[in-house]
Coordinates of C-alpha atoms and ligand atoms in Angstrom, one line a residue:
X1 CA 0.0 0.0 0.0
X2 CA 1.1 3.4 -0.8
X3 CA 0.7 6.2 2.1
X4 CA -0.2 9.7 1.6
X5 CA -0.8 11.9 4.8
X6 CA -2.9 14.8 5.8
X7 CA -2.0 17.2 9.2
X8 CA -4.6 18.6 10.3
X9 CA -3.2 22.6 10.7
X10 CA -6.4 25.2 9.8
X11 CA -7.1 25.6 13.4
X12 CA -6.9 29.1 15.2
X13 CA -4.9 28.4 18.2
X14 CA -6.6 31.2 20.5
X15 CA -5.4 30.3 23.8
X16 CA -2.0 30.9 22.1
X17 CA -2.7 34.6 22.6
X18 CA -0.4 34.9 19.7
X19 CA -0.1 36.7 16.3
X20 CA 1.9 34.1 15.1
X21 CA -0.3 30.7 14.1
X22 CA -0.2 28.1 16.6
X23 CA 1.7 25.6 13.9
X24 CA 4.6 28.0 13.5
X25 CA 5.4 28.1 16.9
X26 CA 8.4 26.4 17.9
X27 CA 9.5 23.4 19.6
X28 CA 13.4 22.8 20.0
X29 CA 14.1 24.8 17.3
X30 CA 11.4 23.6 15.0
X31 CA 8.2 24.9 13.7
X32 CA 5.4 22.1 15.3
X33 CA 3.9 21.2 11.9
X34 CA 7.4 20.8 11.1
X35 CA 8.1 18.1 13.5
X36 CA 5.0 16.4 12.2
X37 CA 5.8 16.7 8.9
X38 CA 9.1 14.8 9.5
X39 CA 7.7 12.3 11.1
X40 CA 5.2 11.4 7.9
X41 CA 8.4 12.0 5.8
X42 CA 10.4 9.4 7.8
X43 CA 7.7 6.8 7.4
X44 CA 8.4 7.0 3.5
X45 CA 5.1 8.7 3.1
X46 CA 4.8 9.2 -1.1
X47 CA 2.7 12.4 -0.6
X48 CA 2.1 15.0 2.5
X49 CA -0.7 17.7 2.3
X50 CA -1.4 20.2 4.8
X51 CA -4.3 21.7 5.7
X52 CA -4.0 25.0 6.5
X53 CA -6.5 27.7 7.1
X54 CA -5.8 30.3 10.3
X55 CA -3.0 32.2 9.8
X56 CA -3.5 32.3 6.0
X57 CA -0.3 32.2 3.6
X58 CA 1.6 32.5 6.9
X59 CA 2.3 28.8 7.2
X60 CA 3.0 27.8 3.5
X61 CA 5.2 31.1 2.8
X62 CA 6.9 30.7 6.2
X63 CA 8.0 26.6 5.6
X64 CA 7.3 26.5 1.7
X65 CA 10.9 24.5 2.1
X66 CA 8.9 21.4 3.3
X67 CA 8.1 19.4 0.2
X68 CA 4.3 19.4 1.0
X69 CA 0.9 19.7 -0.6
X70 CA -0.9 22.9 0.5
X71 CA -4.0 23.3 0.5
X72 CA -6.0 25.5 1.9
X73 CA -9.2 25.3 4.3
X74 CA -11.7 28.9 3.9
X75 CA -13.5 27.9 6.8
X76 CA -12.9 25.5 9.3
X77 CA -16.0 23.5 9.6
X78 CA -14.6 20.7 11.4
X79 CA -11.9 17.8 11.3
X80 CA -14.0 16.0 8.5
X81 CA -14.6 19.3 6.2
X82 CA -10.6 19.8 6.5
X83 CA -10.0 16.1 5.2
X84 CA -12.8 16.7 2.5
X85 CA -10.2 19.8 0.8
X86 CA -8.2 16.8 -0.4
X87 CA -11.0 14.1 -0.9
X88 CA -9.8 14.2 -4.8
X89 CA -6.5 12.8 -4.8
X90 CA -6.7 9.7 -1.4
X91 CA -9.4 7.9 -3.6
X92 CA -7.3 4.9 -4.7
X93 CA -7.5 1.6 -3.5
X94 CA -3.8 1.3 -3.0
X95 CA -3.3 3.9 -0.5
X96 CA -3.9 4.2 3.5
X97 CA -4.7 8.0 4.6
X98 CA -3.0 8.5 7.8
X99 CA -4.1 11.9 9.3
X100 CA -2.0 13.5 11.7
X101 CA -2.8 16.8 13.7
X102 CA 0.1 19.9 13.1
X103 CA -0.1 20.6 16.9
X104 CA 0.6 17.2 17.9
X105 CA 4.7 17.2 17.9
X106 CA 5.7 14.5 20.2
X107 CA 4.3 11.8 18.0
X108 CA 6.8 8.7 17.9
X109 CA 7.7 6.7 14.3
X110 CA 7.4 3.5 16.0
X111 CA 3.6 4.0 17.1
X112 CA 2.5 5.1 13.9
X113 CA 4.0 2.3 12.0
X114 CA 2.4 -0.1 14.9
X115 CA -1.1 1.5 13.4
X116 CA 0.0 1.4 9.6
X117 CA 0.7 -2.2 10.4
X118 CA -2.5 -2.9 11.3
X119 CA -4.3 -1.3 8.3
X120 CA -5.8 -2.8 5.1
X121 CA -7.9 -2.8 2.7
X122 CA -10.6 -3.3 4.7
X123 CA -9.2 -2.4 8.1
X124 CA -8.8 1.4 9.9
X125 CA -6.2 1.6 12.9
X126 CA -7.1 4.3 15.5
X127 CA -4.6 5.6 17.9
X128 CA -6.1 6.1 20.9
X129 CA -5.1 6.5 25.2
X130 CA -6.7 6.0 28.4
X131 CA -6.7 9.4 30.3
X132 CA -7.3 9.7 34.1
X133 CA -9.1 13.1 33.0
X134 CA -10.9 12.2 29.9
X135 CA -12.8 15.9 29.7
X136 CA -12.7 17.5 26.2
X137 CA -11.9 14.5 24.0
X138 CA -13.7 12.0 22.3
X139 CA -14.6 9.1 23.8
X140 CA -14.1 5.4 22.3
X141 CA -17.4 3.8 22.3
X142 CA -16.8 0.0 22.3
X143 CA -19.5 -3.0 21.8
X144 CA -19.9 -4.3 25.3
X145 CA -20.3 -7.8 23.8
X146 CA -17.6 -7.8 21.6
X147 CA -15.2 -5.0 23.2
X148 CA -14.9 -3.6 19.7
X149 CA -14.7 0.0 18.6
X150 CA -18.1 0.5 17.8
X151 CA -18.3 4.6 17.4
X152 CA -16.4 8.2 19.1
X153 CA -18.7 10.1 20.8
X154 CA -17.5 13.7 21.2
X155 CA -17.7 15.5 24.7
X156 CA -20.8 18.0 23.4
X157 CA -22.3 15.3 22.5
X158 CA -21.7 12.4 24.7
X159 CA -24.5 11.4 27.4
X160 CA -23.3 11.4 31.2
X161 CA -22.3 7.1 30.9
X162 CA -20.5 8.4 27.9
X163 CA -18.8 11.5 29.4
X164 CA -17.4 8.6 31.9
X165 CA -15.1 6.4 29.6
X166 CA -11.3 7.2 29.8
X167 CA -10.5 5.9 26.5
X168 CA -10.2 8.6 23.9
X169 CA -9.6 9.2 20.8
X170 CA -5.9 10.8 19.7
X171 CA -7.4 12.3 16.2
X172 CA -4.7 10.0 15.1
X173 CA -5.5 7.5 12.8
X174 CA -5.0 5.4 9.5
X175 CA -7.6 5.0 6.9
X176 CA -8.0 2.7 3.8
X177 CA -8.3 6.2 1.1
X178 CA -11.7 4.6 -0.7
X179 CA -13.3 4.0 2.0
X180 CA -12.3 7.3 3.6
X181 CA -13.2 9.0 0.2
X182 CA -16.9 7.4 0.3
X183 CA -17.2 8.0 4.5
X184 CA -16.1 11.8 3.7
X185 CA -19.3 11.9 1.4
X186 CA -21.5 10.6 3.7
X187 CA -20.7 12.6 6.6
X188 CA -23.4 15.0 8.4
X189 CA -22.8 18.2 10.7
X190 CA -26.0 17.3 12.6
X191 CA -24.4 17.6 16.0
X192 CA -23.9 19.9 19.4
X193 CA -21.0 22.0 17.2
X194 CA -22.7 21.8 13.9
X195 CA -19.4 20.8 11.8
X196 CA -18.4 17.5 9.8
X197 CA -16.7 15.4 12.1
X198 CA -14.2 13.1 11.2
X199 CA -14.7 10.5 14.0
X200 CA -18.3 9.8 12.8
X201 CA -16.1 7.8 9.6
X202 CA -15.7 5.1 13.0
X203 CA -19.2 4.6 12.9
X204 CA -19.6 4.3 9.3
X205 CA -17.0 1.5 9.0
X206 CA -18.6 -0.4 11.2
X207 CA -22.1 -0.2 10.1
X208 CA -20.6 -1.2 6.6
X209 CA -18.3 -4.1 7.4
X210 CA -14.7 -2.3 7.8
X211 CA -12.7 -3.9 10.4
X212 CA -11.8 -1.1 13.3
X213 CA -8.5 -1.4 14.8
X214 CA -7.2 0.4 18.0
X215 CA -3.8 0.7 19.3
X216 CA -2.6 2.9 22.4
X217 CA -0.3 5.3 22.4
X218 CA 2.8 4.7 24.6
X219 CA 2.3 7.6 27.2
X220 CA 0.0 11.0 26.8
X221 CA 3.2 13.2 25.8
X222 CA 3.0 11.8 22.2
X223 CA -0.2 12.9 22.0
X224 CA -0.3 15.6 23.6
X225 CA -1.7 18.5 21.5
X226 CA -0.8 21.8 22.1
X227 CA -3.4 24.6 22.8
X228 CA -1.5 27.2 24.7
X229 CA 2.4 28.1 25.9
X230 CA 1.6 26.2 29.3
X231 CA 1.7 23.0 26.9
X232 CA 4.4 24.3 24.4
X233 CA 6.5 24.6 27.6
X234 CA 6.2 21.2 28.7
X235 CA 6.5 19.4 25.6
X236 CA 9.7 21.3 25.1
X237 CA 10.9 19.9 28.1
X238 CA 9.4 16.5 27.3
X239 CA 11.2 16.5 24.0
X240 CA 14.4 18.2 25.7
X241 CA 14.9 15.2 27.7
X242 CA 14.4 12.7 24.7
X243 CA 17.0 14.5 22.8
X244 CA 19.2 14.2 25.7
X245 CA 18.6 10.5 26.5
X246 CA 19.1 10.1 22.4
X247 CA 22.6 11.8 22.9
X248 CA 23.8 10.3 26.3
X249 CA 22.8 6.7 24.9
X250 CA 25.1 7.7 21.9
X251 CA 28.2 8.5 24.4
X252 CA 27.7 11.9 25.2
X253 CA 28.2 13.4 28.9
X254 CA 25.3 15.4 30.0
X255 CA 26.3 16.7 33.3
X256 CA 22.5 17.4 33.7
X257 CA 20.5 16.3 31.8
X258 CA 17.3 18.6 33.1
X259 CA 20.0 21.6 32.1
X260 CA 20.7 21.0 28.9
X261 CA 18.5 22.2 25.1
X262 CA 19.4 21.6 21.6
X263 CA 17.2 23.3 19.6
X264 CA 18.2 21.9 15.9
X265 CA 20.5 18.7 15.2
X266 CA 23.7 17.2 16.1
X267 CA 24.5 16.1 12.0
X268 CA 28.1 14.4 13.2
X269 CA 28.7 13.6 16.9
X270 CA 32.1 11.9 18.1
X271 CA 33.3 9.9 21.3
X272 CA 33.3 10.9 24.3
X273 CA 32.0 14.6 24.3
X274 CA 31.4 16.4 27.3
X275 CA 28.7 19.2 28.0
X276 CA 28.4 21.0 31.4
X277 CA 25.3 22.6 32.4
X278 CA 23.0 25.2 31.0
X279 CA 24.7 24.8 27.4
X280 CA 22.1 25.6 24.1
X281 CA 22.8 24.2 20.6
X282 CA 20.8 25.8 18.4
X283 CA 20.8 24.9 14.5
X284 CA 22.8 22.5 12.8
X285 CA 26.0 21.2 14.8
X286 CA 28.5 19.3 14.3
X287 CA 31.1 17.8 17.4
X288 CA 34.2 16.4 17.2
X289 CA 35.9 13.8 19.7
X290 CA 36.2 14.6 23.5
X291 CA 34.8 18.4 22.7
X292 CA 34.5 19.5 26.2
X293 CA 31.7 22.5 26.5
X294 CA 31.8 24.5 29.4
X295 CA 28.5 26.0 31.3
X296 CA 26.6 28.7 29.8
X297 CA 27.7 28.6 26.6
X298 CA 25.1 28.6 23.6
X299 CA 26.5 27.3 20.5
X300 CA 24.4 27.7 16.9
X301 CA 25.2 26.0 13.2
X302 CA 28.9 25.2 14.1
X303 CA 31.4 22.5 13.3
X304 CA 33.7 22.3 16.1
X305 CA 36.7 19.8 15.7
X306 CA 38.1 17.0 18.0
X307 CA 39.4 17.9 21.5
X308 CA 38.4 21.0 20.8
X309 CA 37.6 22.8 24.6
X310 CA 34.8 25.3 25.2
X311 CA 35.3 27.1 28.2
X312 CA 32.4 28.6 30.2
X313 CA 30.0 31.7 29.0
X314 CA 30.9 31.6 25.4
X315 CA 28.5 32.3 22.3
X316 CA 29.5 30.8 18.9
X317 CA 28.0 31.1 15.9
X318 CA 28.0 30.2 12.5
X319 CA 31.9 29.5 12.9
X320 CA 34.2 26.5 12.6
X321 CA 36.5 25.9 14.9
X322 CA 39.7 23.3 14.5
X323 CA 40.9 20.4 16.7
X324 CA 42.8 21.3 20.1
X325 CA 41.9 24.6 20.0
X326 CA 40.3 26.4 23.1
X327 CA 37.5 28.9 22.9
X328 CA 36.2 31.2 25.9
X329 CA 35.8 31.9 28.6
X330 CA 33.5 34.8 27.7
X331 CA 34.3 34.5 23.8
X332 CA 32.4 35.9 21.0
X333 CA 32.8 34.0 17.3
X334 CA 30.6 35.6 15.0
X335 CA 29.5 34.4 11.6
X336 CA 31.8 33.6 8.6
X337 CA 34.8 32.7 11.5
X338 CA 37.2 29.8 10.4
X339 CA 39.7 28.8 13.5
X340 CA 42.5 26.9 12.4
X341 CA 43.7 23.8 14.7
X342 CA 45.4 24.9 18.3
X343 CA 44.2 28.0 18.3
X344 CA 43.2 29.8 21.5
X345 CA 41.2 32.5 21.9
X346 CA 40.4 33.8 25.3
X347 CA 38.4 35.9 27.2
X348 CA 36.2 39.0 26.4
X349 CA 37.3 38.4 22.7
X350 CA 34.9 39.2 19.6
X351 CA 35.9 37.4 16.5
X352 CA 33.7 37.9 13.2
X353 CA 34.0 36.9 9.7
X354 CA 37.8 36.4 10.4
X355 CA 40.0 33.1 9.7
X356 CA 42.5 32.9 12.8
X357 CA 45.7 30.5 12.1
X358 CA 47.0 27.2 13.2
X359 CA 48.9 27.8 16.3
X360 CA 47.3 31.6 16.6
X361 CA 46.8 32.9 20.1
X362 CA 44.6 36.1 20.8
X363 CA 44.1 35.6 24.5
X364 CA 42.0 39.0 25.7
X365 CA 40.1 41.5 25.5
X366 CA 40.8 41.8 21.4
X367 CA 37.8 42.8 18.7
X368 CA 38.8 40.9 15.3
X369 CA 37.1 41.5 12.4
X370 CA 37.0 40.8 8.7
X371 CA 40.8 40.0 9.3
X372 CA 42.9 36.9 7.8
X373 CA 45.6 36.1 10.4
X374 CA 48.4 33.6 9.6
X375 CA 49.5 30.7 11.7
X376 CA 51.5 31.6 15.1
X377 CA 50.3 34.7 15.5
X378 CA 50.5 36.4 18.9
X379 CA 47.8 39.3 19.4
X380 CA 48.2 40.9 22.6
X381 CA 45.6 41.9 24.8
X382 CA 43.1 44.8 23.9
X383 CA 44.2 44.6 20.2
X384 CA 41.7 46.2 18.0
X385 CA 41.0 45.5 13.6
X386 CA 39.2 49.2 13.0
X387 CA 37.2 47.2 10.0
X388 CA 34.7 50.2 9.8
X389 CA 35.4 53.6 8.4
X390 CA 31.3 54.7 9.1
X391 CA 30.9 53.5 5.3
X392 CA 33.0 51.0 4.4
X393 CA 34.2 47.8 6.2
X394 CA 38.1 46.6 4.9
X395 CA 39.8 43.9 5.5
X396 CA 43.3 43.4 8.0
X397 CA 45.8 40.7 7.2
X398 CA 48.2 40.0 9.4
X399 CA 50.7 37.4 8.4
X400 CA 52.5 34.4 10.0
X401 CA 54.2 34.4 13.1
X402 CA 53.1 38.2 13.6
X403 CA 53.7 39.5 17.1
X404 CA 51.3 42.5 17.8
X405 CA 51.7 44.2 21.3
X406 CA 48.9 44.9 23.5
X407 CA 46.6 48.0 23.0
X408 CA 47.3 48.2 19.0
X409 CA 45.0 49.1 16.6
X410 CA 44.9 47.9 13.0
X411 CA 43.6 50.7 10.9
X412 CA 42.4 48.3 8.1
X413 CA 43.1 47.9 4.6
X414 CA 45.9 47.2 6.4
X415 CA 48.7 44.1 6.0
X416 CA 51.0 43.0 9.0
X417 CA 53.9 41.3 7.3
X418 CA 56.0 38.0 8.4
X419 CA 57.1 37.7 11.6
X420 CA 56.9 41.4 12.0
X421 CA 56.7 42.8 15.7
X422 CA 54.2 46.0 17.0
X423 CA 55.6 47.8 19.9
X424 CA 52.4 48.0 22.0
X425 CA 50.1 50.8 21.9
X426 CA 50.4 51.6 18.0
X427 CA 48.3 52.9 15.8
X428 CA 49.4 50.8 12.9
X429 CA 47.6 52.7 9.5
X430 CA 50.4 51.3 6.6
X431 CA 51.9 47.8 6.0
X432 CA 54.1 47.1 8.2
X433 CA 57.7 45.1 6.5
X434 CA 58.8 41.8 7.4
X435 CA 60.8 40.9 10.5
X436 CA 60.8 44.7 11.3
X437 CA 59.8 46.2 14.8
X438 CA 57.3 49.1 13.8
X439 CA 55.7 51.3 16.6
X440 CA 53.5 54.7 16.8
X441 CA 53.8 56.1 19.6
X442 CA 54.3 59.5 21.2
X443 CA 57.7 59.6 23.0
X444 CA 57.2 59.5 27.4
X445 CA 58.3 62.3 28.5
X446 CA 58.2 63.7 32.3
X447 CA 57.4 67.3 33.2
X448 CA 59.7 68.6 35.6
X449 CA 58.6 70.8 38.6
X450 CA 54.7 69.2 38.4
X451 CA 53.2 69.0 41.2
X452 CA 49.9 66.9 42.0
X453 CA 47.1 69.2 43.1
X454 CA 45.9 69.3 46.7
X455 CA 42.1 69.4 47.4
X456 CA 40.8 73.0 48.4
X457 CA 39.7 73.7 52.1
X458 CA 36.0 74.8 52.0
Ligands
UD1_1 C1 -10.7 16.3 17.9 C2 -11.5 15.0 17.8 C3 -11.6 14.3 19.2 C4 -10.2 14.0 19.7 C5 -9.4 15.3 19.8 C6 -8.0 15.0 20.1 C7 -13.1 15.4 16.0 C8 -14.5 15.8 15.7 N1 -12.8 15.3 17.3 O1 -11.4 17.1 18.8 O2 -12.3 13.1 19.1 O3 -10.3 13.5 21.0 O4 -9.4 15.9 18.5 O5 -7.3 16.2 20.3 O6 -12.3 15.1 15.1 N2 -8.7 21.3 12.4 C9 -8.7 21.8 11.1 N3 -9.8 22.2 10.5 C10 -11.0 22.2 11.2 C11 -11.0 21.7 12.5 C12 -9.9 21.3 13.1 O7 -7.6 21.8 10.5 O8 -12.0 22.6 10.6 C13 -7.5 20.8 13.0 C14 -7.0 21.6 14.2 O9 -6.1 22.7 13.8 C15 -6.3 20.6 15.1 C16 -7.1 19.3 14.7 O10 -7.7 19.5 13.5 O11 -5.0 20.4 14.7 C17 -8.1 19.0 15.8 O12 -9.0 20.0 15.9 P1 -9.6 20.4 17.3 O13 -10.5 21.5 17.2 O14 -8.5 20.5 18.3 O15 -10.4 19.1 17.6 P2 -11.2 18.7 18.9 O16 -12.5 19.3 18.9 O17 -10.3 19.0 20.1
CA2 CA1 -7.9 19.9 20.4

């Protein structure tokens, strides 16, 4: 059987209180219908639509990189008048329709392949959970003599015996696309809310001879929807703490586990890396062997190489940093930053769109920017590139085994030749020459006869 998917995503979202639709909001880095999406792409689903409706263009325009169907739902007239939009193209007898909600984010592969398993021609698979507190969700009605599924009875409209049952229906669930083509047409919207509920389709199969499957979802966090930020909070921590068991069962060191988001992917881990507390990976990462992170340190689309140490308060970004170097504390790498291997770069220093040298050291208090520095270069501390005339930003080079003294500043366009030395406290504004010792400096001198003033009587 072939499988094409519909999420469920027109809804408005209100108790979000947001402007932003409720789908877009994120979840560890990811837009929820995103997170949903990927899921039905990872079960080698041929064909994905989304139904979309509150919001508007929002949601297509702001993730028209997802290789989806859009389709768009006027008026949302219920959960079955948002699968009728694409009634057209599930109608073959080759495919299951597994429809998935956009606000449900948690939802695990290997539970929605147990229900695709149990579907066939003739056969629907319903995902559904016992809940201690059952209010606001449909209940699974089951044939006492059989124990079947014999119908879902929302909350408006169940009776008080009804209201009572703890069994309820996820909204998840898999669907031979004929049948649910045929069910779509006969469904009415004469009920408490007055729209086309897809749950009366459980019903129709069994009055007509379809088989009714059930399987339970593994705890209520998969299925959790979201409706407001109290929720979005807790599945982030609920997905926080899968990604963290996913990485500590893959040899990482969490130092705490409860302390500890990645908000994107880790697309190459090695052995044995080490991450203290309170440490954010946001975007698309990349970890060598035995990288030690310190605390506090929030780390976004970076490769950082093997043995490569992090020290505590840094913020890295877009930036590639080589093996054995040493970052931090309290370091800035900005975007477009390449650091060599054995590199270290220390505290209170800003380095953007700058590549820094094998064996380079720039240990304090030092702003580098759109500068190319050669290997074994020594900066001393409170160097300065001035990149930025008001208008124009220029580039500084500053060639191998440079040594520049402390308190320089590098008027750029400006090249530091070979192994040339700055006295400390220049203002270098031409090329300097090779080997040389260039300085600019005013001369010390000591006034003779000054006196320090005393503080006046009143
Ligand atoms: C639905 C189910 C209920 C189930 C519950 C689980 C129906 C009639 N009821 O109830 O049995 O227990 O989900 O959460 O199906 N949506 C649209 N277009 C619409 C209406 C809804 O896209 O016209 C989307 C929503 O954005 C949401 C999902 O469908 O993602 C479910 O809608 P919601 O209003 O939350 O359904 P419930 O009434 O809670
Ligand atoms: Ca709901």
């Amino acid at each position: 059987m072939k499988l094409k998917t519909i999420i469920l995503a027109a809804g408005q979202g209100t108790r979000m209180k947001s402007s932003l639709p409720k789908v877009l909001h994120k979840l560890g880095g990811f837009a929820l219908l995103e997170h949903v999406f990927n899921l039905a792409a990872s079960l080698g689903c041929e064909e994905t639509s989304v139904i979309y409706g509150h919001g508007g263009e929002r949601v297509p325009s702001e993730l028209g990189y997802l290789n989806a169907n859009w389709v768009e739902q006027k008026q949302q007239l219920g959960t079955g008048h948002a699968v009728m939009q694409v009634a057209d193209s599930i109608g073959d007898d080759q495919t299951t329709v597994l429809v998935l909600y956009g606000d449900v984010p948690l939802l695990r592969k290997a539970t929605v392949q147990n229900l695709l398993d149990r579907t066939d021609e003739n056969t629907l698979a319903l995902l559904t959970i016992d809940l201690d507190d059952p209010f606001g969700y449909g209940r699974i009605v089951r044939n006492p003599a059989t124990n079947r599924i014999a119908r879902i009875v929302e909350e408006k409209d169940a009776s008080e015996s009804e209201k009572r049952l703890t069994e309820v229906n996820t909204g998840i669930v898999a669907v031979p696309g004929n049948l649910l083509r045929k069910w779509l047409s006969e469904l009415k919207n004469d009920n408490a809310q007055g729209e086309y509920y897809l749950t009366d389709i459980i019903a129709l199969a069994v009055r007509q001879g379809c088989r009714v499957e059930s399987v339970r979802a593994l705890d209520p966090e998969e299925v959790l929807g979201i409706n407001d930020r109290v929720q979005l909070a807790y599945l982030e921590r609920v997905y926080q703490r899968r990604q963290a068991v996913a990485l500590m069962t893959a040899g990482v060191t969490l130092k705490d586990p409860e302390r500890f988001d990645l908000r994107g992917q880790i697309v190459q881990l090695g052995r044995d890396v080490e991450i203290d507390i309170d440490v954010i990976l946001e975007g698309r990462i990349s970890l060598g062997d035995s990288v030690r992170i310190g605390s506090n340190c929030v780390i976004r689309n970076t490769r950082i190489g093997d043995y490569v140490e992090v020290l505590p308060y840094s913020l890295i970004e877009g930036a590639e940093i080589g093996d054995f170097s040493r970052v931090g504390p309290f370091a800035r790498i900005r975007p477009e930053t390449e650091i060599a291997d054995h590199v270290h770069v220390g505290n209170f220093v800003e380095i953007k769109k700058s590549c820094v040298g094998s064996g380079s050291k720039i240990n304090h208090l030092s702003y580098i920017g759109d500068a190319t520095i050669g290997t074994r270069v020594n900066i001393g501390a409170g160097t300065i590139t001035c990149n930025y005339d008001g208008v124009n930003k220029y580039r500084t080079v500053i060639e191998d085994e440079v040594f520049v003294g402390s308190d320089t500043q590098l008027v750029a366009p400006v090249t530091v030749r070979k192994r040339s030395t700055i006295g400390a406290g220049s203002t270098i504004t031409k090329d300097t020459p090779e080997d040389q010792l260039t300085l600019s400096r005013s001369k010390q001198c000591t006034i003779k006869g000054w006196v320090r003033p005393k503080k006046r009587s009143a």
